Amino acid sequence: MQVIRLENVNKTYSYYAHGVDRLLEILTKRRHHEEFVALHPLNLTIEHGQVIGVIGNNGAGKSTLLKIIAGTLSPDKGTSHVLGRVSALLELGGGFHPDMTGRENVYLNGTMMGLTIPEIDKLYHAIVEFAGIQEFMDHPVKTYSSGMFVRLAFAVATCTEPDILIVDEALSVGDGGFARKSFNRIMQFKQAGKTILFCSHSMYQIEAICDRVIWLEQGQIKMDGVPSSVVSAYTESLSQNVNAQLNTATTPVENATTSTFVEGTAKIKEVSVMADGVTEKKLDIFSLHSELCVTVKFTSDISLASPTVGVLVINADGRFITSAGTQHDGLQIQRDAKGNATVRVTFPKLALLKGEYWIDVFLLCENAIHVYDHASAVATLNVRQQGLEQGVVSLPRQWAQI
Ligand SMILES: Nc1ncnc2c1ncn2[C@@H]1O[C@H](COP(=O)(O)OP(=O)(O)OP(=O)(O)O)[C@@H](O)[C@H]1O
């Protein structure tokens, strides 16, 4: 069943250089603004229960598209048909009145979503409990920190039993323990067969969660299909701009090592990368001879399942060459009573071919989906090789004359 249908929807924003230009435009009846086409005429249908990832560079039009589906922005032309109740988390504090209290805003938002007061009464306790900001519910939301805003907005959006959930990942995750909690909630929605639109810059999460991905570029659908194909085409395009790719890295190791443990999450404490007995940030590797060891020390909330450690090798184009993860490789990490553990992955006779590579480290939940922490470019590998073998990796092989 189709739950979303957009037909020839487009959106152009107007820019006025000075506040007075609007008035001038009315008075002189002459144009005093610049226009920017954020969405070109676009057609899109989404079936009930699909989990759609929306990806694209900054300014590609993702939020504009999602706001039109959410009904918080009107298209200039075209029609948007949406079947069912929509909850959207697209703007920090969007839909919240700053002078009203948290409690009043819950009722305001619930009513805007079409719920009756008795229905909101029933949900109120669950919303406050999920947000975990009980003592602030009678304070005006203009006094809230951005983290408190995210908590309440996420709780309202997901406790009000929407048919369609639209989430900008950057706004949904909040801090520390809440990040995992909100992520689990999104996964529950997926398991319950709800329709979800998920906008994220994390290609890993897009691939892990979604069953269809839409890539927007300059306000147009560049590609629409299965996550693996769309994500690899998109990362390929990003790799033409290495910096853009590397900028998607979140927590540099310096931040990761100094960060303190937070309840409900896990943190990378230390990463060391060793090649042939030498531990450095820049390492010389001899292709098919060197042994590479990546050691990761982390701390985690002991009440949560043991996390997954992942190691990613990235080349100079920003392309992901290979990865290794404890969950995939079957290592169940044993932690001490405080949730600390150290793991090491060893790559004997490293089969990378000549070039420069980076190592990134991830700390993820037990299912290797939710990212707790990320240390980017923890080491640079300068790989040399013998002979003229081409490419990035040397595959084991056997030749025979037949
Ligand atoms: N209210 C607005 N007024 C004017 N221009 C806007 C407005 N909202 C967005 N734009 C412009 O429209 C374009 C598309 O913006 P949009 O927020 O939809 O992109 P996005 O893909 O969500 O970007 P990001 O990943 O940075 O959030 C951008 O160039 C942006 O500057």
mmCIF file of N, CA, C and O and ligand atoms in Angstrom, residues 13-15 36-38 56-65 67 168 199 201 216, ligand 1:
data_model
loop_
_atom_site.group_PDB
_atom_site.id
_atom_site.type_symbol
_atom_site.label_atom_id
_atom_site.label_comp_id
_atom_site.label_asym_id
_atom_site.label_seq_id
_atom_site.Cartn_x
_atom_site.Cartn_y
_atom_site.Cartn_z
ATOM 1 N N TYR A 13 13.501 28.713 -2.770
ATOM 2 C CA TYR A 13 13.587 29.671 -1.663
ATOM 3 C C TYR A 13 13.992 31.038 -2.212
ATOM 4 O O TYR A 13 14.758 31.127 -3.175
ATOM 5 N N SER A 14 13.499 32.072 -1.557
ATOM 6 C CA SER A 14 13.869 33.435 -1.949
ATOM 7 C C SER A 14 14.833 34.012 -0.922
ATOM 8 O O SER A 14 14.639 33.820 0.274
ATOM 9 N N TYR A 15 15.846 34.700 -1.400
ATOM 10 C CA TYR A 15 16.820 35.342 -0.502
ATOM 11 C C TYR A 15 16.728 36.852 -0.650
ATOM 12 O O TYR A 15 16.857 37.371 -1.757
ATOM 13 N N PHE A 36 16.622 30.496 -5.139
ATOM 14 C CA PHE A 36 17.434 29.280 -5.132
ATOM 15 C C PHE A 36 16.505 28.075 -5.189
ATOM 16 O O PHE A 36 15.609 27.925 -4.358
ATOM 17 N N VAL A 37 16.713 27.246 -6.213
ATOM 18 C CA VAL A 37 15.849 26.062 -6.357
ATOM 19 C C VAL A 37 16.387 24.947 -5.461
ATOM 20 O O VAL A 37 17.452 24.376 -5.719
ATOM 21 N N ALA A 38 15.686 24.664 -4.371
ATOM 22 C CA ALA A 38 16.133 23.621 -3.429
ATOM 23 C C ALA A 38 15.651 22.247 -3.871
ATOM 24 O O ALA A 38 16.311 21.241 -3.638
ATOM 25 N N GLY A 56 22.793 12.536 0.788
ATOM 26 C CA GLY A 56 23.208 13.580 -0.146
ATOM 27 C C GLY A 56 24.069 14.591 0.576
ATOM 28 O O GLY A 56 24.049 14.665 1.810
ATOM 29 N N ASN A 57 24.789 15.360 -0.206
ATOM 30 C CA ASN A 57 25.681 16.371 0.385
ATOM 31 C C ASN A 57 24.891 17.439 1.122
ATOM 32 O O ASN A 57 23.676 17.544 0.946
ATOM 33 N N ASN A 58 25.590 18.273 1.878
ATOM 34 C CA ASN A 58 24.946 19.400 2.540
ATOM 35 C C ASN A 58 24.288 20.269 1.482
ATOM 36 O O ASN A 58 24.898 20.563 0.451
ATOM 37 N N GLY A 59 23.048 20.649 1.750
ATOM 38 C CA GLY A 59 22.341 21.529 0.818
ATOM 39 C C GLY A 59 21.710 20.815 -0.352
ATOM 40 O O GLY A 59 21.188 21.452 -1.270
ATOM 41 N N ALA A 60 21.719 19.472 -0.350
ATOM 42 C CA ALA A 60 21.172 18.715 -1.487
ATOM 43 C C ALA A 60 19.651 18.792 -1.558
ATOM 44 O O ALA A 60 19.059 18.476 -2.589
ATOM 45 N N GLY A 61 19.027 19.157 -0.443
ATOM 46 C CA GLY A 61 17.565 19.264 -0.432
ATOM 47 C C GLY A 61 16.875 18.216 0.437
ATOM 48 O O GLY A 61 15.650 18.094 0.403
ATOM 49 N N LYS A 62 17.639 17.491 1.232
ATOM 50 C CA LYS A 62 17.074 16.400 2.048
ATOM 51 C C LYS A 62 16.015 16.926 3.027
ATOM 52 O O LYS A 62 14.903 16.409 3.080
ATOM 53 N N SER A 63 16.409 17.956 3.809
ATOM 54 C CA SER A 63 15.457 18.479 4.802
ATOM 55 C C SER A 63 14.240 19.074 4.120
ATOM 56 O O SER A 63 13.115 18.912 4.593
ATOM 57 N N THR A 64 14.462 19.752 2.989
ATOM 58 C CA THR A 64 13.339 20.360 2.267
ATOM 59 C C THR A 64 12.348 19.272 1.855
ATOM 60 O O THR A 64 11.141 19.394 2.075
ATOM 61 N N LEU A 65 12.861 18.188 1.300
ATOM 62 C CA LEU A 65 11.998 17.081 0.875
ATOM 63 C C LEU A 65 11.245 16.500 2.075
ATOM 64 O O LEU A 65 10.021 16.295 2.022
ATOM 65 N N LYS A 67 10.611 17.850 4.974
ATOM 66 C CA LYS A 67 9.645 18.800 5.563
ATOM 67 C C LYS A 67 8.359 18.834 4.729
ATOM 68 O O LYS A 67 7.270 18.985 5.272
ATOM 69 N N ASP A 168 15.729 13.108 11.295
ATOM 70 C CA ASP A 168 17.067 13.534 10.910
ATOM 71 C C ASP A 168 17.977 12.971 11.988
ATOM 72 O O ASP A 168 17.884 13.364 13.145
ATOM 73 N N CYS A 199 17.212 10.403 7.611
ATOM 74 C CA CYS A 199 18.214 11.190 6.901
ATOM 75 C C CYS A 199 19.502 11.161 7.715
ATOM 76 O O CYS A 199 19.474 11.430 8.921
ATOM 77 N N HIS A 201 24.111 11.317 7.599
ATOM 78 C CA HIS A 201 25.387 11.393 6.879
ATOM 79 C C HIS A 201 26.228 10.152 7.173
ATOM 80 O O HIS A 201 27.329 10.022 6.666
ATOM 81 N N LEU A 216 19.894 12.325 -2.995
ATOM 82 C CA LEU A 216 19.525 13.619 -3.579
ATOM 83 C C LEU A 216 20.792 14.393 -3.936
ATOM 84 O O LEU A 216 21.762 14.407 -3.167
HETATM 85 N N1 LIG B 1 14.321 28.581 4.827
HETATM 86 C C1 LIG B 1 15.212 28.671 3.850
HETATM 87 N N2 LIG B 1 15.428 29.834 3.200
HETATM 88 C C2 LIG B 1 16.306 29.912 2.209
HETATM 89 N N3 LIG B 1 17.053 28.876 1.768
HETATM 90 C C3 LIG B 1 16.903 27.709 2.359
HETATM 91 C C4 LIG B 1 15.979 27.529 3.441
HETATM 92 N N4 LIG B 1 16.048 26.229 3.839
HETATM 93 C C5 LIG B 1 16.982 25.655 3.050
HETATM 94 N N5 LIG B 1 17.480 26.524 2.161
HETATM 95 C C6 LIG B 1 18.495 26.230 1.130
HETATM 96 O O1 LIG B 1 18.005 25.175 0.319
HETATM 97 C C7 LIG B 1 19.025 24.242 0.021
HETATM 98 C C8 LIG B 1 18.608 22.864 0.472
HETATM 99 O O2 LIG B 1 18.555 22.879 1.884
HETATM 100 P P1 LIG B 1 18.212 21.593 2.744
HETATM 101 O O3 LIG B 1 18.263 22.014 4.177
HETATM 102 O O4 LIG B 1 16.965 20.976 2.241
HETATM 103 O O5 LIG B 1 19.446 20.657 2.398
HETATM 104 P P2 LIG B 1 19.978 19.355 3.151
HETATM 105 O O6 LIG B 1 20.283 18.368 2.086
HETATM 106 O O7 LIG B 1 19.003 18.956 4.205
HETATM 107 O O8 LIG B 1 21.322 19.885 3.802
HETATM 108 P P3 LIG B 1 22.064 19.449 5.178
HETATM 109 O O9 LIG B 1 22.633 18.086 4.946
HETATM 110 O O10 LIG B 1 23.129 20.486 5.299
HETATM 111 O O11 LIG B 1 21.043 19.525 6.260
HETATM 112 C C9 LIG B 1 20.280 24.758 0.707
HETATM 113 O O12 LIG B 1 21.071 25.443 -0.242
HETATM 114 C C10 LIG B 1 19.770 25.715 1.752
HETATM 115 O O13 LIG B 1 20.695 26.760 1.979
#
